[in-house]
Amino acid sequence: MSYIKHETCIILVVSPANADLTNFDALQMARVADADGHRTIGVITKLDIMDRGTDATNFLLGNVIPLHLGYVGIVNRSQVDINGNKKIQDALSYEEKFFRSRPVYHRLADRCGIPQLAKKLNYILVQHVAFHNWHSTYGKITESKAGQGALLVNILTKYSEAFTSVVEGKNEDMSTAELSGGARIHYIFQSIFVKSLELVDPCDDLTDDDIRTAIQNATGPKNALFVQEIPFK
């Protein structure tokens, strides 16, 4: 628990396929540390010794207990294989043949096999490193409220600067495929909005008498040399 409680920790819940996943101790512990299941991966082992006529598709599809990062089914070496010094490469070949020989797992190829588990973990790691590098460009993460507040202000400032540069046409990643930023806004106002305004008749519901009366009402008891702004409003 001292490890998996940290939000940067990815939890691997390893469960044999013939166990009751809903009451599995490791999963119960993971749900305490990761209530939303956003950083937990379910690893279902021993698929090759499940009872005949049964399979682990419901587990792998997340129908039993959903996890954000999903499940991966694998076939490890048995104790006999380990005692007989069966090579890892041979074990991987056996695992691949096992999944190929079970049509029920063909549509779940991306969730079956140790290589797929390694691929999933590698993807998560790359995403985490990329996010960390991107995040670090906005300032050092601190535990103090004051430091977090300063970091937030820095992030908002950089966002505002980036937004302004797009609007003003100074963005480094300027598109050549379409109008964007301030140029897009200008196009909308000049080519679309103005044409729509020109189709509107401002005096459509007003007669000359209506306009004359409004002007007279706005002058009050005095004669006016100029038409005031109020009647136009």
Short mmCIF file of C-alpha atoms in Angstrom, two decimals:
data_model
loop_
_atom_site.label_atom_id
_atom_site.label_comp_id
_atom_site.label_asym_id
_atom_site.label_seq_id
_atom_site.Cartn_x
_atom_site.Cartn_y
_atom_site.Cartn_z
CA MET A 1 0.00 0.00 0.00
CA SER A 2 2.93 2.36 0.66
CA TYR A 3 3.76 2.09 -3.05
CA ILE A 4 0.38 1.92 -4.76
CA LYS A 5 -1.13 4.82 -2.84
CA HIS A 6 0.97 7.26 -4.89
CA GLU A 7 -0.92 8.74 -7.84
CA THR A 8 2.07 8.25 -10.15
CA CYS A 9 2.08 4.50 -9.53
CA ILE A 10 0.57 2.08 -12.06
CA ILE A 11 -0.97 -0.89 -10.24
CA LEU A 12 -0.78 -4.35 -11.78
CA VAL A 13 -3.46 -6.56 -10.28
CA VAL A 14 -2.39 -10.10 -11.15
CA SER A 15 -5.16 -12.67 -10.78
CA PRO A 16 -5.46 -16.29 -11.95
CA ALA A 17 -8.32 -16.82 -14.39
CA ASN A 18 -9.89 -19.48 -12.18
CA ALA A 19 -10.17 -17.16 -9.16
CA ASP A 20 -13.14 -15.03 -8.08
CA LEU A 21 -12.00 -11.62 -9.32
CA THR A 22 -14.70 -9.72 -7.43
CA ASN A 23 -13.33 -10.95 -4.08
CA PHE A 24 -9.66 -11.06 -5.01
CA ASP A 25 -7.49 -9.49 -2.29
CA ALA A 26 -5.14 -7.68 -4.68
CA LEU A 27 -8.04 -6.04 -6.50
CA GLN A 28 -9.68 -5.01 -3.24
CA MET A 29 -6.42 -3.36 -2.17
CA ALA A 30 -6.08 -1.64 -5.54
CA ARG A 31 -9.63 -0.27 -5.30
CA VAL A 32 -8.75 1.29 -1.94
CA ALA A 33 -5.69 3.05 -3.40
CA ASP A 34 -7.27 3.76 -6.81
CA ALA A 35 -11.01 4.08 -6.25
CA ASP A 36 -11.75 5.24 -9.81
CA GLY A 37 -9.58 2.55 -11.42
CA HIS A 38 -7.72 5.08 -13.56
CA ARG A 39 -4.24 3.66 -12.91
CA THR A 40 -4.92 -0.03 -12.43
CA ILE A 41 -4.27 -2.74 -15.03
CA GLY A 42 -5.78 -6.18 -14.57
CA VAL A 43 -3.51 -9.08 -15.52
CA ILE A 44 -5.35 -12.39 -15.90
CA THR A 45 -3.03 -15.42 -15.75
CA LYS A 46 -3.42 -19.19 -16.20
CA LEU A 47 -5.85 -18.91 -19.08
CA ASP A 48 -4.54 -22.26 -20.34
CA ILE A 49 -5.80 -24.19 -17.31
CA MET A 50 -9.35 -22.86 -17.16
CA ASP A 51 -12.14 -25.42 -17.10
CA ARG A 52 -13.14 -26.69 -20.54
CA GLY A 53 -15.95 -24.69 -22.08
CA THR A 54 -15.01 -21.53 -20.17
CA ASP A 55 -12.93 -18.53 -21.18
CA ALA A 56 -11.81 -15.16 -19.81
CA THR A 57 -13.47 -12.87 -22.35
CA ASN A 58 -15.75 -11.24 -19.77
CA PHE A 59 -12.69 -10.40 -17.66
CA LEU A 60 -10.73 -9.03 -20.62
CA LEU A 61 -13.68 -6.93 -21.82
CA GLY A 62 -14.06 -5.39 -18.36
CA ASN A 63 -17.59 -6.71 -17.95
CA VAL A 64 -16.91 -8.04 -14.45
CA ILE A 65 -15.02 -5.10 -12.91
CA PRO A 66 -14.27 -2.18 -15.28
CA LEU A 67 -10.78 -0.65 -15.20
CA HIS A 68 -9.77 2.46 -17.12
CA LEU A 69 -6.52 0.87 -18.34
CA GLY A 70 -8.22 -2.44 -19.07
CA TYR A 71 -7.08 -6.04 -18.76
CA VAL A 72 -4.48 -8.25 -20.41
CA GLY A 73 -4.64 -12.04 -20.44
CA ILE A 74 -1.37 -13.97 -20.33
CA VAL A 75 -0.04 -17.53 -20.13
CA ASN A 76 3.05 -17.90 -17.96
CA ARG A 77 5.36 -20.86 -17.52
CA SER A 78 4.03 -23.52 -15.17
CA GLN A 79 6.03 -24.75 -12.21
CA VAL A 80 6.93 -27.84 -14.24
CA ASP A 81 8.24 -25.56 -17.01
CA ILE A 82 10.32 -23.61 -14.53
CA ASN A 83 11.73 -26.77 -12.95
CA GLY A 84 12.57 -28.03 -16.43
CA ASN A 85 14.35 -24.75 -17.28
CA LYS A 86 11.98 -23.94 -20.13
CA LYS A 87 13.30 -20.86 -21.91
CA ILE A 88 11.33 -17.61 -21.85
CA GLN A 89 11.32 -17.48 -25.65
CA ASP A 90 9.83 -20.96 -25.81
CA ALA A 91 7.20 -19.95 -23.26
CA LEU A 92 6.27 -16.90 -25.37
CA SER A 93 5.95 -19.14 -28.44
CA TYR A 94 3.66 -21.47 -26.50
CA GLU A 95 1.56 -18.52 -25.34
CA GLU A 96 1.22 -17.22 -28.92
CA LYS A 97 0.14 -20.66 -30.17
CA PHE A 98 -2.37 -20.91 -27.33
CA PHE A 99 -4.14 -17.68 -28.26
CA ARG A 100 -3.99 -18.51 -31.98
CA SER A 101 -5.68 -21.85 -31.31
CA ARG A 102 -8.55 -20.24 -29.34
CA PRO A 103 -10.87 -18.37 -31.76
CA VAL A 104 -12.70 -16.79 -28.81
CA TYR A 105 -9.60 -14.66 -28.15
CA HIS A 106 -8.97 -13.61 -31.76
CA ARG A 107 -11.09 -10.44 -31.50
CA LEU A 108 -9.21 -9.53 -28.31
CA ALA A 109 -5.72 -9.84 -29.78
CA ASP A 110 -4.71 -6.46 -28.37
CA ARG A 111 -5.46 -7.73 -24.85
CA CYS A 112 -3.82 -11.13 -25.04
CA GLY A 113 -0.19 -12.05 -24.42
CA ILE A 114 2.85 -10.88 -22.50
CA PRO A 115 4.07 -8.78 -25.50
CA GLN A 116 0.76 -6.87 -25.42
CA LEU A 117 1.18 -6.25 -21.70
CA ALA A 118 4.71 -4.94 -22.31
CA LYS A 119 3.39 -2.75 -25.15
CA LYS A 120 0.64 -1.32 -22.95
CA LEU A 121 3.07 -0.56 -20.10
CA ASN A 122 5.55 1.01 -22.50
CA TYR A 123 2.82 3.23 -23.97
CA ILE A 124 1.77 4.38 -20.51
CA LEU A 125 5.38 5.16 -19.61
CA VAL A 126 5.99 7.15 -22.80
CA GLN A 127 2.77 9.11 -22.26
CA HIS A 128 3.76 9.83 -18.67
CA VAL A 129 7.26 11.00 -19.63
CA ALA A 130 5.87 13.19 -22.42
CA PHE A 131 3.30 14.72 -20.09
CA HIS A 132 5.92 15.26 -17.38
CA ASN A 133 8.27 17.00 -19.85
CA TRP A 134 5.41 19.18 -21.12
CA HIS A 135 4.31 19.99 -17.59
CA SER A 136 7.84 20.89 -16.49
CA THR A 137 7.98 23.66 -19.08
CA TYR A 138 5.44 25.60 -17.01
CA GLY A 139 7.49 25.57 -13.81
CA LYS A 140 8.58 23.35 -10.95
CA ILE A 141 5.83 21.44 -9.14
CA THR A 142 5.76 22.28 -5.43
CA GLU A 143 3.80 21.04 -2.44
CA SER A 144 3.09 24.47 -0.96
CA LYS A 145 -0.15 26.30 -1.73
CA ALA A 146 1.76 29.47 -2.58
CA GLY A 147 3.99 27.60 -5.02
CA GLN A 148 1.02 25.90 -6.64
CA GLY A 149 -0.73 29.24 -6.97
CA ALA A 150 2.32 30.77 -8.65
CA LEU A 151 2.56 27.78 -10.99
CA LEU A 152 -1.12 28.14 -11.93
CA VAL A 153 -0.67 31.86 -12.67
CA ASN A 154 2.36 31.01 -14.81
CA ILE A 155 0.37 28.40 -16.77
CA LEU A 156 -2.54 30.81 -17.33
CA THR A 157 -0.13 33.56 -18.41
CA LYS A 158 1.55 31.30 -20.95
CA TYR A 159 -1.84 30.17 -22.23
CA SER A 160 -2.95 33.80 -22.63
CA GLU A 161 0.26 34.65 -24.47
CA ALA A 162 -0.19 31.67 -26.79
CA PHE A 163 -3.83 32.60 -27.42
CA THR A 164 -2.86 36.20 -28.16
CA SER A 165 -0.15 35.14 -30.59
CA VAL A 166 -2.70 33.02 -32.51
CA VAL A 167 -5.18 35.90 -32.69
CA GLU A 168 -2.52 38.39 -33.79
CA GLY A 169 -1.06 36.05 -36.42
CA LYS A 170 2.28 35.59 -34.64
CA ASN A 171 1.91 31.89 -33.90
CA GLU A 172 4.95 29.81 -34.88
CA ASP A 173 2.78 26.86 -35.97
CA MET A 174 0.85 28.88 -38.51
CA SER A 175 -1.48 26.83 -40.71
CA THR A 176 -1.21 27.00 -44.49
CA ALA A 177 -4.29 24.85 -45.05
CA GLU A 178 -6.96 27.13 -43.62
CA LEU A 179 -7.59 30.50 -41.99
CA SER A 180 -7.10 30.46 -38.24
CA GLY A 181 -6.92 32.78 -35.26
CA GLY A 182 -7.44 36.47 -35.90
CA ALA A 183 -7.56 35.96 -39.67
CA ARG A 184 -10.50 33.60 -39.22
CA ILE A 185 -12.29 36.10 -36.99
CA HIS A 186 -11.69 38.87 -39.54
CA TYR A 187 -13.04 36.68 -42.34
CA ILE A 188 -16.19 35.86 -40.37
CA PHE A 189 -16.93 39.50 -39.63
CA GLN A 190 -16.10 40.85 -43.11
CA SER A 191 -17.37 38.05 -45.34
CA ILE A 192 -20.16 36.46 -43.35
CA PHE A 193 -21.41 38.75 -40.61
CA VAL A 194 -21.41 41.94 -42.71
CA LYS A 195 -23.31 40.25 -45.55
CA SER A 196 -25.89 39.04 -43.05
CA LEU A 197 -26.27 42.57 -41.67
CA GLU A 198 -26.77 43.97 -45.15
CA LEU A 199 -29.77 41.69 -45.58
CA VAL A 200 -31.43 43.21 -42.52
CA ASP A 201 -33.73 46.21 -43.10
CA PRO A 202 -33.35 48.38 -39.98
CA CYS A 203 -36.67 50.13 -40.67
CA ASP A 204 -38.61 47.00 -41.54
CA ASP A 205 -41.15 47.43 -38.72
CA LEU A 206 -41.01 51.25 -38.54
CA THR A 207 -42.91 53.90 -40.50
CA ASP A 208 -41.70 57.46 -41.04
CA ASP A 209 -44.27 58.62 -38.49
CA ASP A 210 -42.87 56.16 -35.92
CA ILE A 211 -39.37 57.55 -36.41
CA ARG A 212 -40.58 61.19 -36.33
CA THR A 213 -42.52 60.59 -33.11
CA ALA A 214 -39.54 58.90 -31.45
CA ILE A 215 -37.32 61.87 -32.30
CA GLN A 216 -39.88 64.38 -30.95
CA ASN A 217 -40.32 62.39 -27.73
CA ALA A 218 -36.55 62.38 -27.20
CA THR A 219 -36.28 66.20 -27.48
CA GLY A 220 -38.63 66.83 -24.57
CA PRO A 221 -40.15 70.34 -24.23
CA LYS A 222 -37.38 72.02 -26.24
CA ASN A 223 -36.72 72.42 -29.93
CA ALA A 224 -33.58 70.55 -30.98
CA LEU A 225 -31.19 71.52 -33.78
CA PHE A 226 -29.70 68.00 -33.90
CA VAL A 227 -31.27 64.58 -33.61
CA GLN A 228 -30.24 63.07 -30.30
CA GLU A 229 -28.76 59.57 -29.87
CA ILE A 230 -31.64 58.32 -27.71
CA PRO A 231 -34.23 57.82 -30.47
CA PHE A 232 -31.74 55.78 -32.50
CA LYS A 233 -31.13 53.54 -29.48
#
